[in-house]
Amino acid sequence: MPVQDLEKIFQEKIDQEIKIEPRDWMPEAYRKTNIRQISQHAHSEVVGMLPEGNWISRAPSLKRKAILLAKVQDEGGHGLYLYSAAETLGMSRDEMISDLLSGKAKYSSIFNYPALTWADMGAVGWLVDGAAILNQVMLCRTSYGPYARAMVRICKEESFHQRQGFEALLVLSRGTDAQKAMCQESINRWWWPSLMMFGPKDSESTNSDQSMKWKIKRKTNDELRQQFVDMIAEQIKVLGMRLPDDQLKWNEERKHYDFGEINWDEFWNVVKGNGPCNKQRLDARKKAHDDGAWVRAAALAYAAKKINTKNEKAA
Amino acid sequence: MAFQINKNFYGDIPDDGSGATLPQTATETKNEWPLWEIFIRSKQGLDHKHVGSLHAADAAMAIENARDVYTRRMEGVSIWAVESKYVHASNPDDAESFYEPSEDKIYRHPTFYQLPDEVNHM
């Protein structure tokens, strides 16, 4: 069958909301876009463990430590679900990991910002996970079956992440003056980077159009960002804190909050590798990968030895 | 009827040309732990259901890893791990002819039979 016909059938399936499964024919660009997006998403989960992992030993109570451990463990699991989904498209796990470590593959820039205070654990949960969830809820309906199934699983676990973050900030917001100040300072630092998580403006995003047509994405960057601002602008009232944006204002006509302009120079700078922690994060991943090499080799050798012993007994 | 059983080296990776092009897996994957498909019984009385896959050096590790990633919130009471290379799959390209025989046998469905209203709930 000519490629044009295959592409027509493919698009018809997408239009009828029929999910694409790994062995179905798909345009090469669809495969590549999904591999790129899913593996980036997986890398983000894995690198995302680092800023929080740093606070496990410094958590203020046993309860907070247990919560943080559970959350970081979830993120490792989310990375696994996503790597598996990307592998169904024909890229090996080793290849993805090596692309991450060489800097060829990207991950969410948000994790290139440092987590300086305990309040950051709250702000990361509330704002960063909050932003991620909006994207992930949309992706539960993405057109590629394995990706959609991974997202459903992730969303089920993710809502605890956002709630625990908000609750941690709530406790601080009702605490001493020093705790309140720590809470506000943390929100100040995380607000703008969180808005940047949704990516470039629609007018400048190169991937959006085709991704929408293929239903890999179902909402544009700007739509999701607006949804996020509307949600957070209300929730911050409960905390009695303020968002660091003088232009944030309810627009009765649009029925949405207006907000100020993002510092796009900063955005591109961090994407290109010049954020505060880009090097530190990659170095940490490389070290973990190198230090774990003997464990991976030993496990394989042990498995091979067990099989050999079994075969010898049978013979 | 011509159809082939495809053997996948990974659960679902198109390893024959059914995709647009063959995947590029040029990288050395010799040292990668094998892949396993994981099935979970969520409670007694229900079937094991495919939940995803993971890499592990052997079956025991596959089951332990599956417990850690797929049952952290009491999602399961039993786990099956099957090495992915042993999964055989039908070919989606043949779906039309492969499943065709079941399409024209509407008399296999209860709704095919018109019964008087007096015969309730049959």
CSV table of C-alpha atoms in Angstrom, one decimal:
chain,number,residue,atom,x,y,z
A,1,MET,CA,0.0,0.0,0.0
A,2,PRO,CA,1.4,3.5,-0.9
A,3,VAL,CA,2.5,5.6,2.0
A,4,GLN,CA,-0.1,8.3,1.3
A,5,ASP,CA,-2.9,5.7,1.8
A,6,LEU,CA,-1.3,4.4,5.0
A,7,GLU,CA,-1.1,8.0,6.3
A,8,LYS,CA,-4.7,8.6,5.4
A,9,ILE,CA,-5.9,5.5,7.3
A,10,PHE,CA,-3.7,6.5,10.2
A,11,GLN,CA,-5.2,10.0,10.4
A,12,GLU,CA,-8.7,8.5,10.1
A,13,LYS,CA,-8.0,6.3,13.1
A,14,ILE,CA,-6.7,9.3,15.1
A,15,ASP,CA,-9.8,11.3,14.1
A,16,GLN,CA,-12.1,8.5,15.3
A,17,GLU,CA,-10.3,8.4,18.6
A,18,ILE,CA,-8.9,4.9,17.9
A,19,LYS,CA,-5.7,4.5,19.9
A,20,ILE,CA,-2.5,3.7,18.0
A,21,GLU,CA,-0.8,0.6,19.3
A,22,PRO,CA,2.9,-0.3,19.0
A,23,ARG,CA,2.6,-2.7,16.0
A,24,ASP,CA,0.3,-0.5,14.0
A,25,TRP,CA,1.6,1.4,11.0
A,26,MET,CA,2.6,5.0,12.0
A,27,PRO,CA,4.3,7.8,10.2
A,28,GLU,CA,8.0,8.0,11.0
A,29,ALA,CA,7.6,11.5,12.4
A,30,TYR,CA,4.8,10.3,14.8
A,31,ARG,CA,7.1,7.6,16.1
A,32,LYS,CA,10.0,10.1,16.5
A,33,THR,CA,7.9,12.7,18.2
A,34,ASN,CA,6.5,10.2,20.7
A,35,ILE,CA,9.9,8.8,21.4
A,36,ARG,CA,11.3,12.3,22.0
A,37,GLN,CA,8.4,13.4,24.2
A,38,ILE,CA,8.0,10.2,26.2
A,39,SER,CA,11.7,9.7,26.9
A,40,GLN,CA,12.0,13.4,27.9
A,41,HIS,CA,9.1,12.9,30.2
A,42,ALA,CA,10.8,9.8,31.7
A,43,HIS,CA,14.1,11.6,32.1
A,44,SER,CA,12.2,14.4,33.9
A,45,GLU,CA,10.8,11.9,36.4
A,46,VAL,CA,14.2,10.5,37.1
A,47,VAL,CA,16.1,13.8,37.3
A,48,GLY,CA,13.1,15.1,39.3
A,49,MET,CA,14.1,12.8,42.1
A,50,LEU,CA,17.3,14.8,42.8
A,51,PRO,CA,16.1,18.1,44.2
A,52,GLU,CA,13.7,16.2,46.6
A,53,GLY,CA,16.1,13.4,47.4
A,54,ASN,CA,18.4,16.1,48.8
A,55,TRP,CA,15.8,16.9,51.5
A,56,ILE,CA,15.0,13.3,52.6
A,57,SER,CA,17.7,13.4,55.3
A,58,ARG,CA,16.8,17.0,56.3
A,59,ALA,CA,13.0,16.6,56.5
A,60,PRO,CA,11.7,18.3,59.7
A,61,SER,CA,9.9,15.2,61.1
A,62,LEU,CA,9.6,11.5,60.6
A,63,LYS,CA,6.2,12.0,59.0
A,64,ARG,CA,7.6,14.4,56.4
A,65,LYS,CA,10.5,12.1,55.8
A,66,ALA,CA,8.2,9.1,55.1
A,67,ILE,CA,6.1,11.2,52.8
A,68,LEU,CA,9.1,12.5,50.9
A,69,LEU,CA,10.5,9.0,50.5
A,70,ALA,CA,7.2,7.7,49.2
A,71,LYS,CA,7.0,10.6,46.7
A,72,VAL,CA,10.5,10.1,45.4
A,73,GLN,CA,9.9,6.4,45.1
A,74,ASP,CA,6.8,7.1,43.0
A,75,GLU,CA,8.8,9.3,40.7
A,76,GLY,CA,11.3,6.5,40.1
A,77,GLY,CA,8.3,4.3,39.2
A,78,HIS,CA,6.8,6.9,36.9
A,79,GLY,CA,10.2,7.0,35.1
A,80,LEU,CA,9.9,3.3,34.6
A,81,TYR,CA,6.4,3.4,33.2
A,82,LEU,CA,7.4,6.0,30.7
A,83,TYR,CA,10.7,4.4,29.6
A,84,SER,CA,8.7,1.2,29.0
A,85,ALA,CA,6.2,3.1,26.9
A,86,ALA,CA,9.0,4.7,24.8
A,87,GLU,CA,10.7,1.3,24.4
A,88,THR,CA,7.6,0.0,22.6
A,89,LEU,CA,8.5,2.5,19.8
A,90,GLY,CA,11.8,0.7,19.2
A,91,MET,CA,14.3,2.6,21.3
A,92,SER,CA,16.3,0.6,23.8
A,93,ARG,CA,16.5,1.7,27.5
A,94,ASP,CA,20.3,1.8,27.3
A,95,GLU,CA,20.1,4.2,24.3
A,96,MET,CA,17.7,6.5,26.2
A,97,ILE,CA,19.9,6.6,29.3
A,98,SER,CA,23.0,7.2,27.2
A,99,ASP,CA,21.2,10.1,25.5
A,100,LEU,CA,20.3,11.6,28.8
A,101,LEU,CA,23.8,11.3,30.2
A,102,SER,CA,25.5,12.7,27.1
A,103,GLY,CA,23.2,15.7,27.2
A,104,LYS,CA,21.6,14.9,23.9
A,105,ALA,CA,18.2,14.3,25.4
A,106,LYS,CA,16.4,17.0,27.4
A,107,TYR,CA,14.4,16.9,30.6
A,108,SER,CA,12.1,19.4,32.2
A,109,SER,CA,14.1,22.6,32.9
A,110,ILE,CA,12.4,23.0,36.2
A,111,PHE,CA,14.7,20.5,37.8
A,112,ASN,CA,17.7,22.7,37.0
A,113,TYR,CA,16.6,25.1,39.8
A,114,PRO,CA,17.9,24.4,43.3
A,115,ALA,CA,15.8,23.4,46.3
A,116,LEU,CA,17.2,25.7,48.9
A,117,THR,CA,14.8,25.5,51.9
A,118,TRP,CA,12.4,23.1,53.4
A,119,ALA,CA,9.5,25.2,52.0
A,120,ASP,CA,10.7,24.3,48.6
A,121,MET,CA,9.5,20.8,49.1
A,122,GLY,CA,6.0,22.2,49.6
A,123,ALA,CA,6.3,24.6,46.6
A,124,VAL,CA,7.7,21.9,44.3
A,125,GLY,CA,4.8,19.6,45.3
A,126,TRP,CA,2.1,22.3,44.9
A,127,LEU,CA,3.4,24.3,41.9
A,128,VAL,CA,5.7,22.0,40.0
A,129,ASP,CA,3.7,18.8,40.4
A,130,GLY,CA,0.5,20.9,40.0
A,131,ALA,CA,1.8,22.1,36.6
A,132,ALA,CA,2.9,18.6,35.7
A,133,ILE,CA,-0.5,17.2,36.6
A,134,LEU,CA,-2.4,19.5,34.2
A,135,ASN,CA,-0.2,18.2,31.4
A,136,GLN,CA,-0.5,14.6,32.5
A,137,VAL,CA,-4.3,14.7,32.8
A,138,MET,CA,-4.4,15.8,29.2
A,139,LEU,CA,-1.9,13.1,28.2
A,140,CYS,CA,-4.2,10.4,29.7
A,141,ARG,CA,-6.1,10.9,26.4
A,142,THR,CA,-3.1,11.0,24.1
A,143,SER,CA,-3.3,9.0,20.9
A,144,TYR,CA,-0.5,6.5,21.5
A,145,GLY,CA,-1.9,3.7,23.6
A,146,PRO,CA,1.1,2.8,25.8
A,147,TYR,CA,1.8,6.4,26.6
A,148,ALA,CA,-1.9,7.0,27.6
A,149,ARG,CA,-1.9,3.9,29.8
A,150,ALA,CA,1.3,5.0,31.5
A,151,MET,CA,-0.2,8.4,32.2
A,152,VAL,CA,-3.4,7.0,33.7
A,153,ARG,CA,-1.3,5.1,36.1
A,154,ILE,CA,0.8,8.1,36.9
A,155,CYS,CA,-2.1,10.4,37.4
A,156,LYS,CA,-3.6,8.1,40.0
A,157,GLU,CA,-0.4,8.4,42.1
A,158,GLU,CA,0.4,12.1,41.4
A,159,SER,CA,-2.5,13.8,43.1
A,160,PHE,CA,-1.0,12.9,46.5
A,161,HIS,CA,2.1,14.7,45.5
A,162,GLN,CA,0.4,18.0,44.9
A,163,ARG,CA,-1.8,17.7,48.0
A,164,GLN,CA,1.1,16.9,50.3
A,165,GLY,CA,3.0,19.9,48.9
A,166,PHE,CA,0.1,22.3,49.5
A,167,GLU,CA,-0.4,20.9,53.0
A,168,ALA,CA,3.3,21.4,53.9
A,169,LEU,CA,3.0,25.0,52.8
A,170,LEU,CA,-0.2,25.4,54.7
A,171,VAL,CA,1.5,24.4,57.9
A,172,LEU,CA,4.3,26.9,57.3
A,173,SER,CA,1.8,29.6,56.4
A,174,ARG,CA,0.2,29.2,59.8
A,175,GLY,CA,3.5,29.1,61.6
A,176,THR,CA,5.9,31.6,63.0
A,177,ASP,CA,6.9,34.8,61.2
A,178,ALA,CA,10.1,33.1,60.0
A,179,GLN,CA,8.1,30.1,58.7
A,180,LYS,CA,5.7,32.4,56.9
A,181,ALA,CA,8.6,34.3,55.3
A,182,MET,CA,10.2,31.0,54.2
A,183,CYS,CA,6.9,30.0,52.6
A,184,GLN,CA,6.5,33.3,50.7
A,185,GLU,CA,10.2,33.3,49.6
A,186,SER,CA,9.9,29.8,48.2
A,187,ILE,CA,6.7,30.7,46.3
A,188,ASN,CA,8.5,33.7,44.9
A,189,ARG,CA,11.3,31.6,43.5
A,190,TRP,CA,9.2,28.7,42.1
A,191,TRP,CA,6.3,30.7,40.5
A,192,TRP,CA,7.9,31.8,37.3
A,193,PRO,CA,9.9,28.6,36.6
A,194,SER,CA,6.6,26.7,37.1
A,195,LEU,CA,4.9,28.8,34.4
A,196,MET,CA,7.8,28.1,32.1
A,197,MET,CA,7.1,24.4,32.4
A,198,PHE,CA,4.4,24.6,29.9
A,199,GLY,CA,6.9,25.5,27.2
A,200,PRO,CA,7.2,28.3,24.6
A,201,LYS,CA,4.2,30.4,23.7
A,202,ASP,CA,1.9,28.8,21.1
A,203,SER,CA,3.0,31.4,18.5
A,204,GLU,CA,6.6,30.2,18.9
A,205,SER,CA,6.2,26.5,19.6
A,206,THR,CA,7.4,24.4,16.7
A,207,ASN,CA,5.9,21.1,17.8
A,208,SER,CA,2.4,22.1,18.7
A,209,ASP,CA,0.5,22.1,15.4
A,210,GLN,CA,1.4,18.6,14.2
A,211,SER,CA,1.1,17.2,17.8
A,212,MET,CA,-2.4,18.5,18.0
A,213,LYS,CA,-3.4,17.1,14.7
A,214,TRP,CA,-2.1,13.7,15.8
A,215,LYS,CA,-3.7,14.1,19.2
A,216,ILE,CA,-0.4,13.5,21.0
A,217,LYS,CA,-1.3,16.8,22.7
A,218,ARG,CA,-4.8,18.0,23.1
A,219,LYS,CA,-4.3,21.4,24.6
A,220,THR,CA,-1.8,24.0,23.6
A,221,ASN,CA,0.9,25.3,25.9
A,222,ASP,CA,-0.9,28.6,26.4
A,223,GLU,CA,-4.2,26.9,27.2
A,224,LEU,CA,-2.6,24.7,29.9
A,225,ARG,CA,-0.6,27.6,31.3
A,226,GLN,CA,-3.8,29.7,31.7
A,227,GLN,CA,-5.6,26.8,33.3
A,228,PHE,CA,-2.7,26.6,35.8
A,229,VAL,CA,-2.7,30.3,36.6
A,230,ASP,CA,-6.4,30.3,37.2
A,231,MET,CA,-6.1,27.3,39.6
A,232,ILE,CA,-3.1,28.6,41.6
A,233,ALA,CA,-4.4,32.2,41.8
A,234,GLU,CA,-7.4,30.9,43.7
A,235,GLN,CA,-5.5,28.3,45.9
A,236,ILE,CA,-2.9,30.9,47.1
A,237,LYS,CA,-5.7,32.8,48.8
A,238,VAL,CA,-6.1,29.8,51.2
A,239,LEU,CA,-2.4,30.1,52.1
A,240,GLY,CA,-2.7,33.8,52.6
A,241,MET,CA,0.4,34.3,50.5
A,242,ARG,CA,0.9,36.2,47.2
A,243,LEU,CA,2.2,35.4,43.8
A,244,PRO,CA,5.2,37.5,42.7
A,245,ASP,CA,3.4,39.1,39.7
A,246,ASP,CA,2.0,42.6,39.9
A,247,GLN,CA,0.0,42.1,36.7
A,248,LEU,CA,-1.9,39.2,38.1
A,249,LYS,CA,-5.6,40.2,37.9
A,250,TRP,CA,-9.0,38.6,37.3
A,251,ASN,CA,-10.3,39.5,33.9
A,252,GLU,CA,-14.1,39.5,34.1
A,253,GLU,CA,-14.4,39.6,30.3
A,254,ARG,CA,-12.2,36.7,29.6
A,255,LYS,CA,-13.2,34.9,32.7
A,256,HIS,CA,-9.5,34.2,33.3
A,257,TYR,CA,-6.7,35.7,35.3
A,258,ASP,CA,-4.3,38.0,33.3
A,259,PHE,CA,-0.7,37.6,34.2
A,260,GLY,CA,2.7,39.2,33.5
A,261,GLU,CA,5.2,38.3,30.8
A,262,ILE,CA,7.5,35.3,31.4
A,263,ASN,CA,11.3,36.0,31.2
A,264,TRP,CA,11.9,34.1,28.0
A,265,ASP,CA,15.6,34.8,27.9
A,266,GLU,CA,15.8,32.9,31.2
A,267,PHE,CA,13.7,30.1,29.8
A,268,TRP,CA,15.9,29.5,26.8
A,269,ASN,CA,19.0,29.9,28.8
A,270,VAL,CA,18.1,27.1,31.1
A,271,VAL,CA,16.9,24.9,28.2
A,272,LYS,CA,20.3,25.4,26.6
A,273,GLY,CA,22.0,24.1,29.7
A,274,ASN,CA,22.9,27.3,31.5
A,275,GLY,CA,20.5,27.0,34.5
A,276,PRO,CA,21.7,27.0,38.1
A,277,CYS,CA,21.9,23.2,38.4
A,278,ASN,CA,22.2,21.7,34.9
A,279,LYS,CA,25.7,20.4,35.5
A,280,GLN,CA,25.1,19.3,39.0
A,281,ARG,CA,22.0,17.2,38.0
A,282,LEU,CA,23.7,15.5,35.1
A,283,ASP,CA,26.8,14.8,37.2
A,284,ALA,CA,24.6,13.2,39.8
A,285,ARG,CA,23.0,11.0,37.2
A,286,LYS,CA,26.3,10.0,35.7
A,287,LYS,CA,27.7,9.1,39.1
A,288,ALA,CA,24.7,7.0,40.0
A,289,HIS,CA,24.9,5.2,36.6
A,290,ASP,CA,28.7,4.6,36.9
A,291,ASP,CA,28.6,3.5,40.5
A,292,GLY,CA,25.8,1.1,39.7
A,293,ALA,CA,27.5,-0.6,36.8
A,294,TRP,CA,29.0,-3.4,38.9
A,295,VAL,CA,25.7,-4.1,40.4
A,296,ARG,CA,24.0,-4.5,37.0
A,297,ALA,CA,26.9,-6.7,35.8
A,298,ALA,CA,26.9,-8.8,38.9
A,299,ALA,CA,23.1,-9.4,38.7
A,300,LEU,CA,23.4,-10.6,35.1
A,301,ALA,CA,26.3,-12.9,36.0
A,302,TYR,CA,24.4,-14.3,38.9
A,303,ALA,CA,21.4,-15.0,36.8
A,304,ALA,CA,23.5,-16.7,34.1
A,305,LYS,CA,25.2,-18.8,36.8
A,306,LYS,CA,21.9,-20.0,38.2
A,307,ILE,CA,20.8,-21.1,34.7
A,308,ASN,CA,24.0,-22.9,34.1
A,309,THR,CA,23.8,-24.7,37.5
A,310,LYS,CA,20.3,-25.8,36.7
A,311,ASN,CA,21.2,-27.1,33.3
A,312,GLU,CA,24.2,-29.1,34.7
A,313,LYS,CA,21.9,-30.7,37.2
A,314,ALA,CA,19.4,-31.6,34.5
A,315,ALA,CA,22.1,-33.1,32.3
B,1,MET,CA,-5.3,-18.0,5.1
B,2,ALA,CA,-1.9,-16.5,5.3
B,3,PHE,CA,-0.9,-15.1,8.6
B,4,GLN,CA,2.2,-15.4,10.6
B,5,ILE,CA,2.8,-15.5,14.3
B,6,ASN,CA,5.3,-12.8,15.1
B,7,LYS,CA,7.8,-13.3,17.8
B,8,ASN,CA,8.6,-10.0,19.5
B,9,PHE,CA,11.9,-9.5,21.2
B,10,TYR,CA,10.1,-7.0,23.3
B,11,GLY,CA,6.4,-7.2,24.2
B,12,ASP,CA,5.2,-5.1,21.3
B,13,ILE,CA,8.1,-3.6,19.4
B,14,PRO,CA,7.5,-3.9,15.7
B,15,ASP,CA,10.4,-6.0,14.7
B,16,ASP,CA,9.3,-6.8,11.1
B,17,GLY,CA,8.4,-3.9,8.9
B,18,SER,CA,4.9,-3.3,10.1
B,19,GLY,CA,6.0,0.1,11.3
B,20,ALA,CA,7.0,2.9,8.9
B,21,THR,CA,10.6,1.9,9.1
B,22,LEU,CA,12.6,-0.5,11.2
B,23,PRO,CA,13.5,1.0,14.5
B,24,GLN,CA,17.0,2.1,14.9
B,25,THR,CA,18.5,0.1,17.7
B,26,ALA,CA,22.1,0.4,16.7
B,27,THR,CA,23.3,0.8,20.3
B,28,GLU,CA,24.8,-2.2,22.0
B,29,THR,CA,22.1,-3.7,24.2
B,30,LYS,CA,24.0,-6.8,25.2
B,31,ASN,CA,24.3,-5.8,28.8
B,32,GLU,CA,20.8,-4.7,29.2
B,33,TRP,CA,18.8,-6.8,31.6
B,34,PRO,CA,16.1,-8.8,29.9
B,35,LEU,CA,12.6,-7.3,29.7
B,36,TRP,CA,9.6,-8.9,31.5
B,37,GLU,CA,5.9,-8.4,31.1
B,38,ILE,CA,4.1,-8.0,34.4
B,39,PHE,CA,0.6,-9.3,35.1
B,40,ILE,CA,-1.2,-8.5,38.4
B,41,ARG,CA,-4.2,-10.1,40.0
B,42,SER,CA,-5.8,-7.2,41.9
B,43,LYS,CA,-7.9,-9.4,44.1
B,44,GLN,CA,-8.9,-13.0,44.6
B,45,GLY,CA,-11.4,-14.1,42.0
B,46,LEU,CA,-10.2,-11.8,39.2
B,47,ASP,CA,-7.8,-12.6,36.3
B,48,HIS,CA,-4.2,-11.5,36.2
B,49,LYS,CA,-4.1,-8.4,34.0
B,50,HIS,CA,-1.2,-6.9,32.0
B,51,VAL,CA,0.0,-3.8,33.8
B,52,GLY,CA,3.3,-3.0,32.1
B,53,SER,CA,6.9,-4.2,31.8
B,54,LEU,CA,10.3,-3.8,33.4
B,55,HIS,CA,13.9,-5.0,33.1
B,56,ALA,CA,15.3,-7.5,35.6
B,57,ALA,CA,18.2,-9.9,35.6
B,58,ASP,CA,16.0,-12.9,36.5
B,59,ALA,CA,12.5,-13.9,37.4
B,60,ALA,CA,12.9,-13.4,41.1
B,61,MET,CA,14.1,-9.9,40.6
B,62,ALA,CA,11.3,-9.2,38.1
B,63,ILE,CA,8.7,-10.2,40.7
B,64,GLU,CA,10.3,-8.1,43.4
B,65,ASN,CA,10.7,-5.1,41.2
B,66,ALA,CA,7.1,-5.6,40.0
B,67,ARG,CA,6.0,-5.5,43.7
B,68,ASP,CA,7.9,-2.3,44.2
B,69,VAL,CA,6.5,-0.4,41.2
B,70,TYR,CA,3.1,-1.9,40.5
B,71,THR,CA,1.7,-2.7,44.0
B,72,ARG,CA,2.8,0.2,46.2
B,73,ARG,CA,-0.9,1.0,47.0
B,74,MET,CA,-2.3,-2.5,47.5
B,75,GLU,CA,-3.1,-2.9,43.8
B,76,GLY,CA,-2.3,-6.6,43.8
B,77,VAL,CA,-2.4,-10.0,45.6
B,78,SER,CA,-0.5,-12.0,43.0
B,79,ILE,CA,2.1,-11.3,40.3
B,80,TRP,CA,3.1,-13.1,37.1
B,81,ALA,CA,6.3,-12.2,35.3
B,82,VAL,CA,6.8,-13.5,31.8
B,83,GLU,CA,10.0,-12.7,29.9
B,84,SER,CA,8.9,-10.6,27.0
B,85,LYS,CA,10.7,-12.6,24.3
B,86,TYR,CA,8.3,-15.4,25.0
B,87,VAL,CA,5.2,-13.4,24.1
B,88,HIS,CA,3.8,-14.2,20.7
B,89,ALA,CA,1.4,-11.8,19.1
B,90,SER,CA,-0.9,-11.7,16.1
B,91,ASN,CA,-0.2,-9.3,13.4
B,92,PRO,CA,-2.4,-6.1,13.3
B,93,ASP,CA,-1.9,-6.0,9.5
B,94,ASP,CA,-3.8,-9.3,9.2
B,95,ALA,CA,-6.6,-8.2,11.6
B,96,GLU,CA,-9.2,-7.8,8.9
B,97,SER,CA,-9.0,-11.3,7.5
B,98,PHE,CA,-7.9,-12.9,10.8
B,99,TYR,CA,-11.1,-11.9,12.7
B,100,GLU,CA,-13.4,-11.8,9.6
B,101,PRO,CA,-15.0,-15.2,10.4
B,102,SER,CA,-16.7,-13.9,13.5
B,103,GLU,CA,-18.3,-10.9,11.8
B,104,ASP,CA,-21.1,-12.6,9.8
B,105,LYS,CA,-22.4,-14.9,12.6
B,106,ILE,CA,-24.9,-12.6,14.2
B,107,TYR,CA,-26.9,-15.7,15.4
B,108,ARG,CA,-24.2,-16.1,18.0
B,109,HIS,CA,-25.6,-13.1,19.9
B,110,PRO,CA,-28.7,-13.4,22.1
B,111,THR,CA,-30.2,-10.2,20.5
B,112,PHE,CA,-30.6,-12.2,17.2
B,113,TYR,CA,-33.6,-14.0,18.6
B,114,GLN,CA,-37.0,-12.1,18.7
B,115,LEU,CA,-39.1,-13.5,21.5
B,116,PRO,CA,-42.6,-12.6,22.6
B,117,ASP,CA,-42.7,-10.0,25.4
B,118,GLU,CA,-44.2,-12.6,27.8
B,119,VAL,CA,-40.9,-14.4,27.9
B,120,ASN,CA,-39.2,-12.0,30.3
B,121,HIS,CA,-35.6,-12.0,31.1
B,122,MET,CA,-34.3,-14.9,29.0
